[in-house]
Coordinates of C-alpha atoms in Angstrom, one line a residue:
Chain A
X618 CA 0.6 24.7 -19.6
X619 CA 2.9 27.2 -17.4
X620 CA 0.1 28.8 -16.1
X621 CA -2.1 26.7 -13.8
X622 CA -5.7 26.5 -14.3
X623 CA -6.2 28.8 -17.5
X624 CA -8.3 27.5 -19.2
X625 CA -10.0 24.4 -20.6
X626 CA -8.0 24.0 -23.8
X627 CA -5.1 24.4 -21.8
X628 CA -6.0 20.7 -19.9
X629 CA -6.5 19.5 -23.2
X630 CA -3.2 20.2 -24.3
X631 CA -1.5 18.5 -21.6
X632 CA -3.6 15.4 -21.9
X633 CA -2.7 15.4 -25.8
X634 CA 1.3 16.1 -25.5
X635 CA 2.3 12.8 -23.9
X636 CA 1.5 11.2 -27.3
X637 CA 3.1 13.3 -29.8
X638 CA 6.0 14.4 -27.9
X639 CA 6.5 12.1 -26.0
X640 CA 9.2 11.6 -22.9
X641 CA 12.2 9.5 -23.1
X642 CA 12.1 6.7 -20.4
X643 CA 14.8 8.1 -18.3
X644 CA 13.1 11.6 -18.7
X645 CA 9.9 10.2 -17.1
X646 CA 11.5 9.0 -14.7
X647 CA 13.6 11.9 -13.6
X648 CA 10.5 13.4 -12.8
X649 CA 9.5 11.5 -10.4
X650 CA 12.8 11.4 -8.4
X651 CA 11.5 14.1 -6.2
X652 CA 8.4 12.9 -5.5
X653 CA 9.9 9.0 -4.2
X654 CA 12.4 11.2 -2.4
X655 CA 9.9 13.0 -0.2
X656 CA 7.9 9.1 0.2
X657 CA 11.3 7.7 1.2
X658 CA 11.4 10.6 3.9
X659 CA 7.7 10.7 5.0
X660 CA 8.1 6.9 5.3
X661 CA 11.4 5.2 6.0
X662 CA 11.5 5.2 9.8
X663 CA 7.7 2.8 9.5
X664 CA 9.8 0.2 7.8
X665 CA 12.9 0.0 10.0
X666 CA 11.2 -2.4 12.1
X667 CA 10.4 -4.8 9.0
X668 CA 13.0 -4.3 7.3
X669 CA 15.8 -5.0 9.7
X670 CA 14.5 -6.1 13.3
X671 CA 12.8 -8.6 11.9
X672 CA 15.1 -10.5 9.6
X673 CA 17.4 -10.4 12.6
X674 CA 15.0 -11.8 15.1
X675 CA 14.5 -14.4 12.6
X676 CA 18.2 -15.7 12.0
X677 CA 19.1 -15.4 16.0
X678 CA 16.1 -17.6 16.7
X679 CA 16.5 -19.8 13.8
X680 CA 19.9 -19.7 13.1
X681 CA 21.8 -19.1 16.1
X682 CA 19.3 -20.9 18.5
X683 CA 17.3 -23.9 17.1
X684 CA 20.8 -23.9 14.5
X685 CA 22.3 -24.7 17.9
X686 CA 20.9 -28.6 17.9
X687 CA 21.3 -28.7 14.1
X688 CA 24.7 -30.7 13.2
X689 CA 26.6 -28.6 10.8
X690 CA 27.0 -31.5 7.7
X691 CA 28.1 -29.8 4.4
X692 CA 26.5 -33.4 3.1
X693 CA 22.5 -32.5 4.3
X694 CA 23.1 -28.7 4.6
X695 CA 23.9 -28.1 0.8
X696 CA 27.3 -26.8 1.5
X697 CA 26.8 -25.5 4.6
X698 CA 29.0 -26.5 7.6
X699 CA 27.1 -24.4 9.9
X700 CA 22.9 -24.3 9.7
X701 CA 23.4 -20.5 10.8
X702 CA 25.6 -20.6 7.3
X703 CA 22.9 -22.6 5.7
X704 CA 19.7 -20.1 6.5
X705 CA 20.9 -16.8 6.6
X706 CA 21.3 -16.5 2.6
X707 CA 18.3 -18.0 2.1
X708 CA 16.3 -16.1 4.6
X709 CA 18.0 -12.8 2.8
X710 CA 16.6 -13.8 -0.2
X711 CA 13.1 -14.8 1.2
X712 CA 12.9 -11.5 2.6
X713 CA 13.7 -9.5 -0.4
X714 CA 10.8 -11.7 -1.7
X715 CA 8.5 -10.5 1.3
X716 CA 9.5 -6.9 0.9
X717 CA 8.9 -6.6 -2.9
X718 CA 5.7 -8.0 -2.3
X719 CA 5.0 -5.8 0.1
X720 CA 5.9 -2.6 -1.8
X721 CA 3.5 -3.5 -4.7
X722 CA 0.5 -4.9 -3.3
X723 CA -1.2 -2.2 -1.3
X724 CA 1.0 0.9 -1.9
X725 CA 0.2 0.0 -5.8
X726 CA -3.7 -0.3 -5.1
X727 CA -3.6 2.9 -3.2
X728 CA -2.0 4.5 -6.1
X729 CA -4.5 3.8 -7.9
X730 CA -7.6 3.3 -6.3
X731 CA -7.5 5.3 -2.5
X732 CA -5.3 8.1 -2.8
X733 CA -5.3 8.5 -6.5
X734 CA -1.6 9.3 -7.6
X735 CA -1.4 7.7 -10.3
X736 CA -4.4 9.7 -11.8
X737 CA -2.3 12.7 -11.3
X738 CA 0.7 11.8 -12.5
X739 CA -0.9 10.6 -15.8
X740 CA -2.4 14.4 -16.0
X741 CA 0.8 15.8 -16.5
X742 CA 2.8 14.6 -19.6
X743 CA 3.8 11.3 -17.9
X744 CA 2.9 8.1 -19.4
X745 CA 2.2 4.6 -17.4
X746 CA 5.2 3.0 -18.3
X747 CA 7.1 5.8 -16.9
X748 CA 5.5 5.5 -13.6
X749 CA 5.6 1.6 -13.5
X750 CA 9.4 2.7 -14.4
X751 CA 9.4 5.0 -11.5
X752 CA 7.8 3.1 -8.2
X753 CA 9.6 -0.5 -9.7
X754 CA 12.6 1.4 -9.2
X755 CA 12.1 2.8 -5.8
X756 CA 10.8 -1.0 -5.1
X757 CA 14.7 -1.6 -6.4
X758 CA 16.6 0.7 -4.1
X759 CA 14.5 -0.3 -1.2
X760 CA 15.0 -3.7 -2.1
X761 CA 19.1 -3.3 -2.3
X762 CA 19.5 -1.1 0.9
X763 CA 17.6 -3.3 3.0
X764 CA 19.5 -6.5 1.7
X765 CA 22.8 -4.6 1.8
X766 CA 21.9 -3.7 5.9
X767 CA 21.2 -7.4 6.2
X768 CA 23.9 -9.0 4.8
X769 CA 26.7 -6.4 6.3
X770 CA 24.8 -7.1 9.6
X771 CA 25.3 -10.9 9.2
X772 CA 29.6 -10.6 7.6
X773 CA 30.9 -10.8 10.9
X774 CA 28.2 -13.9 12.2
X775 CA 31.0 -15.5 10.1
X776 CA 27.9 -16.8 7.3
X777 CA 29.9 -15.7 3.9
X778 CA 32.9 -17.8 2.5
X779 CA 34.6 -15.1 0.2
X780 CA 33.8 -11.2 -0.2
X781 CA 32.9 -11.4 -3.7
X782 CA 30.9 -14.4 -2.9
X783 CA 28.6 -12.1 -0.7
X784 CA 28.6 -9.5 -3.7
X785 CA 27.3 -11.6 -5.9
X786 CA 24.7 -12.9 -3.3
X787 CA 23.5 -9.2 -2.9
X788 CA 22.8 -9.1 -6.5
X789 CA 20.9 -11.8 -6.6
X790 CA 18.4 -11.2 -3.6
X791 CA 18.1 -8.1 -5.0
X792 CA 17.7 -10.1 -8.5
X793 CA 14.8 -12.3 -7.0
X794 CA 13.0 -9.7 -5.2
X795 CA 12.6 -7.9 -8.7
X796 CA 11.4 -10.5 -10.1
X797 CA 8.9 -11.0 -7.2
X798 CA 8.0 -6.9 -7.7
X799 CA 7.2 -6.9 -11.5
X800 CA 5.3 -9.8 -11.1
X801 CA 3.3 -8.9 -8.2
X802 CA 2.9 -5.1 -9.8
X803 CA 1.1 -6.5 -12.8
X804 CA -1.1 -8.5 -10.3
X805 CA -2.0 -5.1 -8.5
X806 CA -2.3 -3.3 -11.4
X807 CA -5.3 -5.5 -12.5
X808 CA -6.9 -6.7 -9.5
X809 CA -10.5 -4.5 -8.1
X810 CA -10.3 -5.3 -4.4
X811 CA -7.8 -6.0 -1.5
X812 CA -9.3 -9.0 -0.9
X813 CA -6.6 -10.9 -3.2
X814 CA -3.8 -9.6 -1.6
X815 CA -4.4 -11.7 1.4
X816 CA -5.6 -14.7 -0.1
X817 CA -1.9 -14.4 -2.4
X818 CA 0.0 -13.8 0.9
X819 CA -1.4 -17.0 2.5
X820 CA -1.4 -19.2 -1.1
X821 CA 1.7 -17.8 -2.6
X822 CA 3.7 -15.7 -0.3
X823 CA 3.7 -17.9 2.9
X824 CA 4.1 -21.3 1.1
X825 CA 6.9 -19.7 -0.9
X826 CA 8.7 -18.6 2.6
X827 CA 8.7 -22.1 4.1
X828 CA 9.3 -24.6 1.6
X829 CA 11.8 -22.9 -1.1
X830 CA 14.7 -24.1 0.8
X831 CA 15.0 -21.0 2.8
X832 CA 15.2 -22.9 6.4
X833 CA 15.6 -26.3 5.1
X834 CA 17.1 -28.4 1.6
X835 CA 14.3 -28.5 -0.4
X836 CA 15.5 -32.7 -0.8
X837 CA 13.8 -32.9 2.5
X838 CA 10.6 -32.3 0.5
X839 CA 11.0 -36.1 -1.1
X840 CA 11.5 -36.5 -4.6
X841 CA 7.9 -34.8 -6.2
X842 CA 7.9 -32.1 -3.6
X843 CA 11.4 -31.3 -4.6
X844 CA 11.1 -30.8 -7.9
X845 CA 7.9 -28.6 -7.0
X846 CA 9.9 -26.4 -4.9
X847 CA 12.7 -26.3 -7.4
X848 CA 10.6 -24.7 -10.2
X849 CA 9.2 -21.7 -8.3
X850 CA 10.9 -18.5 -8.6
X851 CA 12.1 -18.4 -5.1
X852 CA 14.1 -21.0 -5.1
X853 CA 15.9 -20.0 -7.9
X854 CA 16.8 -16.9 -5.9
X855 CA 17.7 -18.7 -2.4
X856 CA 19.7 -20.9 -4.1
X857 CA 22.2 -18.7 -6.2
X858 CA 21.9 -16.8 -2.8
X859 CA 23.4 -19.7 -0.4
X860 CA 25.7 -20.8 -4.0
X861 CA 27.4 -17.3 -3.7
X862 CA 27.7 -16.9 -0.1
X863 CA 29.2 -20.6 0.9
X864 CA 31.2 -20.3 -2.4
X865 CA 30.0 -23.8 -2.9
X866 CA 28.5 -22.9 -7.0
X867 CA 27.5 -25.2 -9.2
X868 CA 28.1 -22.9 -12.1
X869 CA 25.8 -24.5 -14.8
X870 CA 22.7 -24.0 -11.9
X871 CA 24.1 -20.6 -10.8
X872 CA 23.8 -19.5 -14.9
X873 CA 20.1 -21.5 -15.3
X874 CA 19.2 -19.7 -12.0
X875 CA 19.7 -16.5 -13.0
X876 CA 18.4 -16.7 -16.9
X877 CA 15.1 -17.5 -14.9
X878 CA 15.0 -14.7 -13.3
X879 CA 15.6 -12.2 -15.6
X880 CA 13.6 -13.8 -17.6
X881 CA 10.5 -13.9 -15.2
X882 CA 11.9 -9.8 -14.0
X883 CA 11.6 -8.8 -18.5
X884 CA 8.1 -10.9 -18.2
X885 CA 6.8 -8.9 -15.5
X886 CA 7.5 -5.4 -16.5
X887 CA 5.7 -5.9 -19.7
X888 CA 3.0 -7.4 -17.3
X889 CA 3.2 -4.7 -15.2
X890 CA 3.1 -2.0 -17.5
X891 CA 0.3 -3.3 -19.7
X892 CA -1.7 -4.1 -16.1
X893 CA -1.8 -0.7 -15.4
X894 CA -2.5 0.7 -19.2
X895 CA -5.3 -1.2 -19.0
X896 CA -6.4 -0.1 -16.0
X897 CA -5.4 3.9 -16.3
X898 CA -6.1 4.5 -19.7
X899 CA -9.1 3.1 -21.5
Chain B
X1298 CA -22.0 11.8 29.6
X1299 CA -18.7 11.5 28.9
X1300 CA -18.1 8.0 30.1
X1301 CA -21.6 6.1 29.4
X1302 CA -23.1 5.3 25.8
X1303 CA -26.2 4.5 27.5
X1304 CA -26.7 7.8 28.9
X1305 CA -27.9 9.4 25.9
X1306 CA -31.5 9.7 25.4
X1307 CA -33.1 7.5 22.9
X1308 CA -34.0 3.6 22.6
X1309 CA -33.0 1.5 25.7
X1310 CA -29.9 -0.5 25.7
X1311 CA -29.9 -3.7 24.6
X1312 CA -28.5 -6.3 27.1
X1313 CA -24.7 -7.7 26.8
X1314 CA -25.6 -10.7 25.6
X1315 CA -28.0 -9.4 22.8
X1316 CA -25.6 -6.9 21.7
X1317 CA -22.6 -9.1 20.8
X1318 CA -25.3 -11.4 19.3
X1319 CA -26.3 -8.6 16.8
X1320 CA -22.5 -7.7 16.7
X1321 CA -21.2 -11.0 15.8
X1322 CA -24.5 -11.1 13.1
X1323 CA -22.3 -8.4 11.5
X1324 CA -19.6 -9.1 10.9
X1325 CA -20.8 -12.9 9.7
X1326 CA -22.7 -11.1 7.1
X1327 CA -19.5 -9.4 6.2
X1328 CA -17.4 -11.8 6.1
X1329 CA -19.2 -14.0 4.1
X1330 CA -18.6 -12.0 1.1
X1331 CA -14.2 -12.7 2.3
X1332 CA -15.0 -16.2 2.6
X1333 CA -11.8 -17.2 0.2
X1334 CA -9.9 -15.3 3.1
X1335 CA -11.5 -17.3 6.3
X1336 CA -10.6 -20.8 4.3
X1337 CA -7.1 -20.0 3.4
X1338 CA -6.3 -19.1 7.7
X1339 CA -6.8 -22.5 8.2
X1340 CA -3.6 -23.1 6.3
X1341 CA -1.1 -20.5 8.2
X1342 CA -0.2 -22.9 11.3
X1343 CA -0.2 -26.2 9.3
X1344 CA 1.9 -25.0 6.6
X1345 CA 4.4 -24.0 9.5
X1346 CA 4.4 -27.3 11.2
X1347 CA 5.1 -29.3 7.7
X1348 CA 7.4 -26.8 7.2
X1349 CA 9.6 -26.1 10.6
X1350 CA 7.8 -29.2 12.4
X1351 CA 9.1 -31.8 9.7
X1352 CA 11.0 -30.1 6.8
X1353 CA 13.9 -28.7 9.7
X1354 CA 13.0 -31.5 11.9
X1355 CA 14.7 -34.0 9.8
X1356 CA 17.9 -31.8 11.0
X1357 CA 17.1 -32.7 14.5
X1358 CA 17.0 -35.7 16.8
X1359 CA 14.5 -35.4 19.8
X1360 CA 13.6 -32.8 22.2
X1361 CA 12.9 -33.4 26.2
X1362 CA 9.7 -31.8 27.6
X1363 CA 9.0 -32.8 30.9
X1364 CA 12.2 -35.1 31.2
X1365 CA 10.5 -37.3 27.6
X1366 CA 11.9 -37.4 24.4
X1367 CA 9.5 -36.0 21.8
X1368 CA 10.0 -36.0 18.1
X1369 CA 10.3 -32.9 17.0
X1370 CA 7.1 -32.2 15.0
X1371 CA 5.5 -33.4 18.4
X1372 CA 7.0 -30.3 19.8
X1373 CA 6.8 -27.9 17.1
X1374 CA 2.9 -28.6 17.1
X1375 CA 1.1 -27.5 20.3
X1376 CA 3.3 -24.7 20.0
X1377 CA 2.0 -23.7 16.3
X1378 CA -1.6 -23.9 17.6
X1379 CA -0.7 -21.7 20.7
X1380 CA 1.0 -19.0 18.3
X1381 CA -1.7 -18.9 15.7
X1382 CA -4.1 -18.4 18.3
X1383 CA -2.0 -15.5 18.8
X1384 CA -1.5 -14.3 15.6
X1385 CA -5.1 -14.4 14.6
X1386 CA -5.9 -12.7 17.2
X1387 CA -3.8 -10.2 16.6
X1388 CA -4.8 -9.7 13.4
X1389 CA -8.4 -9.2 14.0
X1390 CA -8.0 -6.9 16.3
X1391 CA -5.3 -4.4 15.2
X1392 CA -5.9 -3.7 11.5
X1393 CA -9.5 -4.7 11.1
X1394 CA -10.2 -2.5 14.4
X1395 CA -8.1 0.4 13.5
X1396 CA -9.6 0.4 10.0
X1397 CA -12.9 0.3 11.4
X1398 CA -12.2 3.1 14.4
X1399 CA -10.4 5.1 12.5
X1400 CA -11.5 4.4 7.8
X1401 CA -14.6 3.3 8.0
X1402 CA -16.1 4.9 11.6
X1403 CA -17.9 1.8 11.9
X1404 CA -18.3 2.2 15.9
X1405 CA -19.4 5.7 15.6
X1406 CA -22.3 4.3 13.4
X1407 CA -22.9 1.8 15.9
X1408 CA -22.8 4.1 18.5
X1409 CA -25.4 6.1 17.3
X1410 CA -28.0 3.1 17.9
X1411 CA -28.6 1.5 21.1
X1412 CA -25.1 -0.3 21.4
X1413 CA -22.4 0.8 23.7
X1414 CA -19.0 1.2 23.8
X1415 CA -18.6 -2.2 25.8
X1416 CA -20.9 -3.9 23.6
X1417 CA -18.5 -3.0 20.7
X1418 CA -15.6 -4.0 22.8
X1419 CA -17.1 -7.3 23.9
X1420 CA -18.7 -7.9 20.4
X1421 CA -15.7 -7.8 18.3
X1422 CA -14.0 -10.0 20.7
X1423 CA -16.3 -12.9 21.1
X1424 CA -16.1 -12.8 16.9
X1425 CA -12.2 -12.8 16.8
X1426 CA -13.1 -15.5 19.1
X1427 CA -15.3 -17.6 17.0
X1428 CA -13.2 -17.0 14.2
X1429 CA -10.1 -18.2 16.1
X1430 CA -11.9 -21.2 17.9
X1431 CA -12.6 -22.8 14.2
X1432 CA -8.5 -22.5 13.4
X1433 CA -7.6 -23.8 16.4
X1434 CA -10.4 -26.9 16.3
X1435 CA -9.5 -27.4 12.7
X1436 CA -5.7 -27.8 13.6
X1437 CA -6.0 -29.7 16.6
X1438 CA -8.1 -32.5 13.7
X1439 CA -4.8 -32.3 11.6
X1440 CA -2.5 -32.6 15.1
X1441 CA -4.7 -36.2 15.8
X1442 CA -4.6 -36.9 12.0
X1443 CA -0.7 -36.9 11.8
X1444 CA -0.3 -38.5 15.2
X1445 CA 1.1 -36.0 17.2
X1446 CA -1.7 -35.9 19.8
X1447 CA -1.4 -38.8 22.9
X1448 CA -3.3 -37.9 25.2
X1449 CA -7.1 -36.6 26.1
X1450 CA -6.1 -33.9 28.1
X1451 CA -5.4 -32.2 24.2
X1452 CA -9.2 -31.9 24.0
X1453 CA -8.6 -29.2 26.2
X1454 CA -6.3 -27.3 24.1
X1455 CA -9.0 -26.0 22.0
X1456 CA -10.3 -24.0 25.5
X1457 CA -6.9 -23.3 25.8
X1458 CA -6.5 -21.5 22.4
X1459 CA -9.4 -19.7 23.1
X1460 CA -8.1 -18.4 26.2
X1461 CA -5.2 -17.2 24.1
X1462 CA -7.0 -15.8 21.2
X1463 CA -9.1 -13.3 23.8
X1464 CA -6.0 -12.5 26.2
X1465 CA -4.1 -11.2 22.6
X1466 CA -7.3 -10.0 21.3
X1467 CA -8.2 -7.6 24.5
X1468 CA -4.8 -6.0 24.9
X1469 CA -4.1 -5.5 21.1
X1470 CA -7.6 -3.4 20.6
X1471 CA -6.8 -2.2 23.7
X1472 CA -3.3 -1.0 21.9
X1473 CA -4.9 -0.4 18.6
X1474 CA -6.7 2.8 20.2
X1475 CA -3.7 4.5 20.6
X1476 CA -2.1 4.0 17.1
X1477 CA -2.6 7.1 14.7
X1478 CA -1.2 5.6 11.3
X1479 CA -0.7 2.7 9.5
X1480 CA 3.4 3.3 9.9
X1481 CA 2.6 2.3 13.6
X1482 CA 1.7 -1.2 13.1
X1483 CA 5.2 -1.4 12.8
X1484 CA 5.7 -1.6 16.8
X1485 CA 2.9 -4.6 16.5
X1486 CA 5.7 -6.2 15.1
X1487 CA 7.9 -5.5 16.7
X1488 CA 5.9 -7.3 19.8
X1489 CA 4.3 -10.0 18.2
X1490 CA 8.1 -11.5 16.0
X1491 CA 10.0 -11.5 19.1
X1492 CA 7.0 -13.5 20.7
X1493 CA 6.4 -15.5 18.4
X1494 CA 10.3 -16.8 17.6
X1495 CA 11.3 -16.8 21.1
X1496 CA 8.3 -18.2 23.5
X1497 CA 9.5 -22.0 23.7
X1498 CA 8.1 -22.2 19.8
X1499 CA 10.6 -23.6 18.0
X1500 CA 13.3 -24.3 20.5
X1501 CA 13.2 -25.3 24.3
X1502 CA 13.3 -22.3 26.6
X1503 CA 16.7 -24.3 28.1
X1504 CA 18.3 -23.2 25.1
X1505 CA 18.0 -19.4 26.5
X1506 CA 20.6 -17.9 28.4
X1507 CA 18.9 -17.8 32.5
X1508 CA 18.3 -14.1 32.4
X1509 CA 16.4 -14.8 28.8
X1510 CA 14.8 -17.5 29.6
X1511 CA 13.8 -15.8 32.7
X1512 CA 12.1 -13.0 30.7
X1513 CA 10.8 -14.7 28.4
X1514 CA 8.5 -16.9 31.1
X1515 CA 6.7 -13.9 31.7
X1516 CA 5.9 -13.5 28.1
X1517 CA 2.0 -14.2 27.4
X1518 CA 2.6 -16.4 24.6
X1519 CA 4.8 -18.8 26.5
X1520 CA 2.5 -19.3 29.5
X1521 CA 0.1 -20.4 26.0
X1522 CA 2.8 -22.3 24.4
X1523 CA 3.4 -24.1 27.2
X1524 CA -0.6 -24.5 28.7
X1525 CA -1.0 -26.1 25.2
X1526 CA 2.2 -28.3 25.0
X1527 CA 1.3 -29.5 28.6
X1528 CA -2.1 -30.4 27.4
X1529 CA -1.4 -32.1 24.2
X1530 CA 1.7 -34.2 25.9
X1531 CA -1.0 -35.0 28.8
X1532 CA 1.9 -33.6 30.8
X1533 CA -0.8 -31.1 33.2
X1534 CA 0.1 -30.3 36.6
X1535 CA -1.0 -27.5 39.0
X1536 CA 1.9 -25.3 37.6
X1537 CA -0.6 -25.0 34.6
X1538 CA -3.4 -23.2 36.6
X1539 CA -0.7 -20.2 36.7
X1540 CA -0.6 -19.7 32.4
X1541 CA -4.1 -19.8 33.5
X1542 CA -5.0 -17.3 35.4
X1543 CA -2.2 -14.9 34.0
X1544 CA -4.1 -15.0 30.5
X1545 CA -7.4 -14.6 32.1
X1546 CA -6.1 -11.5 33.7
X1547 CA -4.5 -10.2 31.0
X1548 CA -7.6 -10.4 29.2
X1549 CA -10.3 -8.8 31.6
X1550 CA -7.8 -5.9 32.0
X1551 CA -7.4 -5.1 28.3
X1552 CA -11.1 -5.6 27.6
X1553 CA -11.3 -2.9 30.4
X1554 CA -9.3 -0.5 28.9
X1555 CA -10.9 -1.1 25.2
X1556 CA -13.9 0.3 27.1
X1557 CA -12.4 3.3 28.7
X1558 CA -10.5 4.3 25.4
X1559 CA -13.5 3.9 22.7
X1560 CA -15.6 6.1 25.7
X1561 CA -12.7 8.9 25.4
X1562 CA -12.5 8.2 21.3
X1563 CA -16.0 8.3 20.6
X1564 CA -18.0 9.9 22.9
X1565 CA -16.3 13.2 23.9

């Protein structure tokens, strides 16, 4: 194994070692610090734009300007006695959403099917659920840096009631948009051609984005459409989200809010990593 | 040599309208096999009007356009089918283009039958354009359906999205030649957000500060936003014949510069 390309048995060897002697989880995972490291490098400056431009663009157009002719009622806006205060937690946690999605649709197909890295970092004493280990938790920092930028960018708009009610906001964008990456993940892991990924983006992503309460109380939806909007995983997110940040929490909902998640985040790594077993080694 | 496809020796060139025929043949027979993706684009502007038009619009009284109170789905509307024209434009002709130019080196293929570079540049065009035409006509159905059309002047709305969707789709292959990586999409957005959230969409443009509502009248999407809002109100007056022109020019001038830049990119 130290010497590169020896000989045949040598290959063998490595492709045999993983299963006795196996890695420990955080082991595997060490491993592959450097390698997200240099992505993170090569990478970063192509996601500025999406990661923080656009959220802004969003909450000064909806927020400060269409927010503008909205009445600030704590009665209609869940809380809220601005709509600025009302959209901006939501819109966090609708982005985390976006951005998890986005870090494990393509870049996960790619992995596996264009550039191949996955195929070489199963050749090496690495096993798949070290690698779904790895990239879900690059998905994690990206996840909590770009909703940390966001909401330190929106403190001083005024939008959070109490510091620790931001905090605990933070965790659970970051909490939602997990849940949205292992899910997704597993989805990538199994699915032959890109063609999904737009047909998810405009039947699950989009839909998601408008009607989960992000820009408006999901009670506008009438009674049925309420109760539809209240049951998908977003929702769950947006609203322990705008809970933390108005400080306005219900805390039976806040605790039932974010069992689902982490219930729906344990789901989808087991999805995710027997997606990509299936798929890597057979 | 260097500038004309049809210089090289071989079969004769087809004529212009021929060529986008057999170019829009193409990429039917392709997409046919994405069909699941060409259904679900009908859905993009209508789930934004249910969404913004009437889910937010309960937050808000009435709008004035033109000195009349509209309801605000009646505003939001008109504007959805202007920016979907937009962003399907857009979207045809920055990723499937650069994936094409640059993955697949579809156009060199093509290039080495009788087609030329303006064939290519008119061909995938006039198919964004088809493509769009059936959103926009779709949506304009759901806009009568839910009574937000009043007037017969909206009929021309679907001209108007069209005028749109090959203005956006001109100037963005035109821009799509000069990206290098998939990273640069990123200044796409950048454009096409800041378009989309600020051209008169949501909001009326008296809501802007004068020096932003001044730039932002010279934005293409709002001379769109607000050809199509004039046309759906029934609200048209000669002012219109400026959005007009200024998307017609905008057009012709990136479908010129496609031509130049797939000559330099392809035929050195």
């Amino acid at each position: 194994m130290s010497a590169p390309g020896t000989d045949l048995p040598g290959t063998a060897d490595t492709a045999v070692a993983p299963a006795g002697g196996g890695l420990t989880l955080a082991d595997g995972v060490r491993r592959q610090v450097d390698y997200w490291l240099v992505v993170v490098r090569r990478t970063w400056k192509g996601s500025v734009v999406s990661s923080f431009l656009s959220p802004l663009l969003y909450v000064v157009a909806m927020g400060v300007v269409l927010g503008g002719f909205i009445q600030g009622d704590p009665d209609t806006l869940e809380g809220a006695d601005s709509y600025l205060a009302f959209v901006v937690p939501g819109l966090i946690a609708a982005h985390a959403m976006q951005t998890a999605v986005s870090e494990t649709t393509y870049p996960v197909m790619g992995m596996i099917k264009w550039q191949k890295v996955y195929d070489s970092m199963l050749a090496t004493p690495l096993q798949v659920h070290h690698v779904v280990a790895a990239h879900l938790g690059f998905v994690a920092v990206r996840l909590a840096t770009t909703c940390a930028v966001y909401n330190l960018v929106m403190a001083p708009f005024g939008v959070f009631a109490t510091w620790w009610g931001a905090v605990l906001a933070f965790l659970a964008q970051v909490l939602v948009g997990m849940c949205f990456a292992t899910l997704v993940y597993g989805v990538s892991a199994r699915l032959r051609s890109e063609e999904g990924f737009g047909v998810m983006f405009r039947l699950g992503v989009f839909p998601l984005f408008l009607f989960s309460g992000a820009f408006f109380p999901v009670a506008n939806l009438g009674e049925v459409g309420a109760w539809v909007a209240r049951l998908t995983p977003l929702w769950q997110g947006v609203s322990l989200s705008r809970m933390f940040a108005l400080d306005h929490v219900t805390w039976w909902l806040a605790a039932l809010n974010a069992l689902v998640l982490v219930v729906l985040c344990v789901l989808g790594w087991f999805w995710s990593v027997s997606g990509l077993r299936r798929r890597m080694v057979s | 040599m260097t500038t004309r496809g049809g210089a090289r020796p071989g079969p004769a060139p087809l004529g212009a309208v021929q060529a986008v025929g057999l170019l829009v043949l193409r990429n039917y027979l392709t997409y046919k096999k994405a069909w699941k993706l060409y259904l679900t684009g009908f859905l993009e502007p209508f789930l934004y009007l249910l969404s913004i038009g009437i889910g937010v619009g309960q937050l808000i009284d009435t709008f004035e356009f033109n000195g009349e109170p509209i309801p605000y789905a009646e505003f939001v509307a008109p504007a959805m089918l202007a920016a979907s024209a937009m962003n399907g434009a857009l979207m045809d002709s920055t990723f499937n283009v650069f994936f094409k130019l640059r993955y697949q080196k579809l156009y060199d293929q093509m290039l080495a039958t009788p087609l030329t570079t303006a064939d290519v540049a008119r061909g995938e065009i006039a198919w964004g354009q088809l493509r769009g035409a059936s959103y926009s006509a779709a949506f304009l159905l759901v806009m009568a359906g839910m009574g937000l059309v009043h007037s017969w002047w909206a009929l021309l709305a679907l001209p108007a999205a069209l005028l749109i969707g090959f203005a956006f789709s001109a100037v963005c292959m035109a821009f799509t030649t000069y990206l290098t990586s998939w990273q640069d999409f990123e200044k796409i957005t950048l454009v096409q957000l800041p378009l989309f959230l600020f051209s008169a969409t949501f909001f009326p443009i008296t809501a802007l500060d004068p020096w932003a509502r001044w730039l932002v009248e010279v934005t293409p999407l709002y001379r769109g936003v607000v050809l199509c809002r004039e046309l759906v109100t029934g609200s048209v007056t000669s002012a219109s014949a400026i959005s007009v022109v200024y998307l017609l020019v905008m057009g012709v001038a990136g479908l010129l510069v496609v031509r130049r830049r797939l000559d330099r990119l392809l035929l050195p």
